[in-house]
């Protein structure tokens, strides 16, 4: 009903496990001028896909895509946070008990990617809608600024 009331409904694509990585991460880390902003629990990602970060970080760096990220605090997140400059990233650590991040959310260009990798049942969706992406970018910028990070 709601989508019938708006002029152009958001375009969404649901990606199954088998094509998720190739499809979503190609979108996320292709060359672009604006940074990818998002949040993730690296420990949870590593449980489901231990070697994934070894693939996506070099891909992002190769394409010179900057990242601004909230990391759920953990030993792995602290390790990543220390490498921000060399990995073209600005990150901040957040208390994972107070602010749990069970799924990854990224916003880039006119898209929002949501990825759930809990218990190895990885599924993802990309919503393509300029206004929704702008709204989430504004919320992310506000949250980063509250943590003292210029975006």
mmCIF file of C-alpha atoms in Angstrom:
data_model
loop_
_atom_site.group_PDB
_atom_site.id
_atom_site.type_symbol
_atom_site.label_atom_id
_atom_site.label_comp_id
_atom_site.label_asym_id
_atom_site.label_seq_id
_atom_site.Cartn_x
_atom_site.Cartn_y
_atom_site.Cartn_z
ATOM 1 C CA UNK A 1 0.000 0.000 0.000
ATOM 2 C CA UNK A 2 2.689 2.499 0.978
ATOM 3 C CA UNK A 3 4.588 2.057 -2.279
ATOM 4 C CA UNK A 4 1.470 2.779 -4.295
ATOM 5 C CA UNK A 5 1.360 6.255 -2.763
ATOM 6 C CA UNK A 6 4.806 7.356 -3.900
ATOM 7 C CA UNK A 7 5.808 8.277 -7.404
ATOM 8 C CA UNK A 8 8.741 5.918 -7.820
ATOM 9 C CA UNK A 9 8.996 2.982 -5.449
ATOM 10 C CA UNK A 10 12.503 2.053 -4.303
ATOM 11 C CA UNK A 11 14.156 -0.640 -6.343
ATOM 12 C CA UNK A 12 15.365 -3.513 -4.216
ATOM 13 C CA UNK A 13 17.321 -6.614 -5.050
ATOM 14 C CA UNK A 14 17.542 -9.621 -2.758
ATOM 15 C CA UNK A 15 20.719 -11.622 -3.229
ATOM 16 C CA UNK A 16 20.925 -15.308 -2.360
ATOM 17 C CA UNK A 17 23.955 -16.757 -0.626
ATOM 18 C CA UNK A 18 25.524 -18.114 -3.807
ATOM 19 C CA UNK A 19 25.895 -14.762 -5.595
ATOM 20 C CA UNK A 20 25.872 -12.363 -2.673
ATOM 21 C CA UNK A 21 29.568 -11.644 -2.305
ATOM 22 C CA UNK A 22 30.276 -11.093 -5.952
ATOM 23 C CA UNK A 23 27.166 -8.986 -6.501
ATOM 24 C CA UNK A 24 27.093 -6.741 -3.444
ATOM 25 C CA UNK A 25 30.815 -6.318 -2.869
ATOM 26 C CA UNK A 26 31.363 -5.463 -6.529
ATOM 27 C CA UNK A 27 28.813 -2.664 -6.081
ATOM 28 C CA UNK A 28 30.304 -1.535 -2.782
ATOM 29 C CA UNK A 29 33.905 -1.410 -3.884
ATOM 30 C CA UNK A 30 33.832 -0.328 -7.504
ATOM 31 C CA UNK A 31 35.511 3.022 -8.097
ATOM 32 C CA UNK A 32 33.523 5.954 -6.742
ATOM 33 C CA UNK A 33 34.146 9.462 -5.443
ATOM 34 C CA UNK A 34 32.060 9.280 -2.280
ATOM 35 C CA UNK A 35 33.009 7.068 0.654
ATOM 36 C CA UNK A 36 31.079 4.002 1.705
ATOM 37 C CA UNK A 37 29.615 4.587 5.179
ATOM 38 C CA UNK A 38 28.542 1.715 7.335
ATOM 39 C CA UNK A 39 28.606 -0.404 10.448
ATOM 40 C CA UNK A 40 29.730 -3.955 11.075
ATOM 41 C CA UNK A 41 30.718 -6.473 13.738
ATOM 42 C CA UNK A 42 33.944 -7.882 12.303
ATOM 43 C CA UNK A 43 33.985 -10.766 14.786
ATOM 44 C CA UNK A 44 30.593 -11.961 13.584
ATOM 45 C CA UNK A 45 31.612 -11.602 9.942
ATOM 46 C CA UNK A 46 34.805 -13.562 10.617
ATOM 47 C CA UNK A 47 32.878 -16.395 12.272
ATOM 48 C CA UNK A 48 30.788 -16.882 9.161
ATOM 49 C CA UNK A 49 33.463 -16.059 6.571
ATOM 50 C CA UNK A 50 36.974 -16.171 8.062
ATOM 51 C CA UNK A 51 38.893 -14.950 5.004
ATOM 52 C CA UNK A 52 36.457 -12.435 3.556
ATOM 53 C CA UNK A 53 38.164 -9.323 4.916
ATOM 54 C CA UNK A 54 41.416 -10.474 3.276
ATOM 55 C CA UNK A 55 39.637 -10.134 -0.056
ATOM 56 C CA UNK A 56 37.416 -7.070 0.331
ATOM 57 C CA UNK A 57 39.903 -4.661 1.930
ATOM 58 C CA UNK A 58 42.488 -5.048 -0.886
ATOM 59 C CA UNK A 59 39.697 -4.695 -3.448
ATOM 60 C CA UNK A 60 38.492 -1.468 -1.824
ATOM 61 C CA UNK A 61 42.060 -0.123 -1.617
ATOM 62 C CA UNK A 62 42.816 -1.065 -5.233
ATOM 63 C CA UNK A 63 39.785 0.941 -6.375
ATOM 64 C CA UNK A 64 40.624 3.804 -3.965
ATOM 65 C CA UNK A 65 37.245 3.616 -2.252
ATOM 66 C CA UNK A 66 37.265 5.360 1.114
ATOM 67 C CA UNK A 67 35.328 3.880 4.001
ATOM 68 C CA UNK A 68 33.844 5.476 7.098
ATOM 69 C CA UNK A 69 32.815 2.777 9.539
ATOM 70 C CA UNK A 70 31.439 1.990 12.947
ATOM 71 C CA UNK A 71 33.040 -1.205 14.248
ATOM 72 C CA UNK A 72 31.563 -3.172 17.125
ATOM 73 C CA UNK A 73 34.440 -3.133 19.616
ATOM 74 C CA UNK A 74 36.470 -6.346 19.656
ATOM 75 C CA UNK A 75 40.121 -7.360 19.355
ATOM 76 C CA UNK A 76 39.708 -7.715 15.579
ATOM 77 C CA UNK A 77 38.023 -4.297 15.308
ATOM 78 C CA UNK A 78 40.839 -2.661 17.301
ATOM 79 C CA UNK A 79 43.370 -4.271 14.956
ATOM 80 C CA UNK A 80 41.501 -2.897 11.920
ATOM 81 C CA UNK A 81 41.060 0.515 13.538
ATOM 82 C CA UNK A 82 44.854 0.838 13.921
ATOM 83 C CA UNK A 83 45.259 0.373 10.144
ATOM 84 C CA UNK A 84 42.725 3.039 9.143
ATOM 85 C CA UNK A 85 45.098 5.363 7.328
ATOM 86 C CA UNK A 86 46.829 2.694 5.252
ATOM 87 C CA UNK A 87 43.489 1.079 4.399
ATOM 88 C CA UNK A 88 41.760 4.320 3.295
ATOM 89 C CA UNK A 89 39.337 4.170 6.185
ATOM 90 C CA UNK A 90 38.070 6.239 9.080
ATOM 91 C CA UNK A 91 36.581 4.099 11.809
ATOM 92 C CA UNK A 92 35.394 4.328 15.352
ATOM 93 C CA UNK A 93 34.705 1.603 17.876
ATOM 94 C CA UNK A 94 31.350 1.280 19.599
ATOM 95 C CA UNK A 95 30.264 -0.756 22.596
ATOM 96 C CA UNK A 96 28.756 -3.916 21.116
ATOM 97 C CA UNK A 97 26.762 -4.710 24.249
ATOM 98 C CA UNK A 98 25.143 -1.296 24.379
ATOM 99 C CA UNK A 99 24.822 -0.954 20.585
ATOM 100 C CA UNK A 100 24.769 -4.437 19.008
ATOM 101 C CA UNK A 101 25.306 -4.667 15.249
ATOM 102 C CA UNK A 102 24.168 -8.170 14.249
ATOM 103 C CA UNK A 103 23.938 -7.203 10.558
ATOM 104 C CA UNK A 104 26.107 -5.065 8.315
ATOM 105 C CA UNK A 105 24.629 -1.891 6.851
ATOM 106 C CA UNK A 106 26.372 0.193 4.192
ATOM 107 C CA UNK A 107 25.243 3.293 2.363
ATOM 108 C CA UNK A 108 26.858 4.467 -0.863
ATOM 109 C CA UNK A 109 25.804 6.501 -3.871
ATOM 110 C CA UNK A 110 22.008 6.097 -4.018
ATOM 111 C CA UNK A 111 22.032 2.621 -2.453
ATOM 112 C CA UNK A 112 21.691 0.972 0.948
ATOM 113 C CA UNK A 113 23.098 -2.533 1.380
ATOM 114 C CA UNK A 114 21.991 -4.671 4.303
ATOM 115 C CA UNK A 115 23.808 -7.932 4.924
ATOM 116 C CA UNK A 116 22.967 -10.614 7.480
ATOM 117 C CA UNK A 117 25.663 -13.195 8.064
ATOM 118 C CA UNK A 118 24.359 -14.654 11.306
ATOM 119 C CA UNK A 119 24.844 -18.394 11.752
ATOM 120 C CA UNK A 120 26.263 -18.696 8.238
ATOM 121 C CA UNK A 121 22.899 -17.986 6.607
ATOM 122 C CA UNK A 122 24.160 -15.050 4.636
ATOM 123 C CA UNK A 123 21.554 -12.979 2.847
ATOM 124 C CA UNK A 124 21.683 -9.458 1.537
ATOM 125 C CA UNK A 125 19.464 -6.821 0.038
ATOM 126 C CA UNK A 126 20.285 -3.630 -1.814
ATOM 127 C CA UNK A 127 17.746 -0.822 -1.870
ATOM 128 C CA UNK A 128 18.259 1.743 -4.583
ATOM 129 C CA UNK A 129 16.550 5.020 -3.724
ATOM 130 C CA UNK A 130 18.253 8.405 -3.596
ATOM 131 C CA UNK A 131 16.090 9.851 -0.796
ATOM 132 C CA UNK A 132 16.453 6.801 1.444
ATOM 133 C CA UNK A 133 20.224 6.738 0.888
ATOM 134 C CA UNK A 134 20.458 10.485 1.597
ATOM 135 C CA UNK A 135 18.487 10.030 4.824
ATOM 136 C CA UNK A 136 20.726 7.209 6.041
ATOM 137 C CA UNK A 137 23.866 9.153 5.053
ATOM 138 C CA UNK A 138 22.617 12.101 7.123
ATOM 139 C CA UNK A 139 21.999 9.868 10.136
ATOM 140 C CA UNK A 140 25.442 8.270 9.742
ATOM 141 C CA UNK A 141 27.119 11.681 9.414
ATOM 142 C CA UNK A 142 25.349 12.893 12.545
ATOM 143 C CA UNK A 143 26.427 9.791 14.474
ATOM 144 C CA UNK A 144 30.024 10.098 13.272
ATOM 145 C CA UNK A 145 30.121 13.794 14.157
ATOM 146 C CA UNK A 146 28.805 12.978 17.657
ATOM 147 C CA UNK A 147 31.835 10.659 17.975
ATOM 148 C CA UNK A 148 34.118 13.540 16.848
ATOM 149 C CA UNK A 149 34.720 12.263 13.314
ATOM 150 C CA UNK A 150 34.508 14.632 10.348
ATOM 151 C CA UNK A 151 32.952 12.979 7.314
#
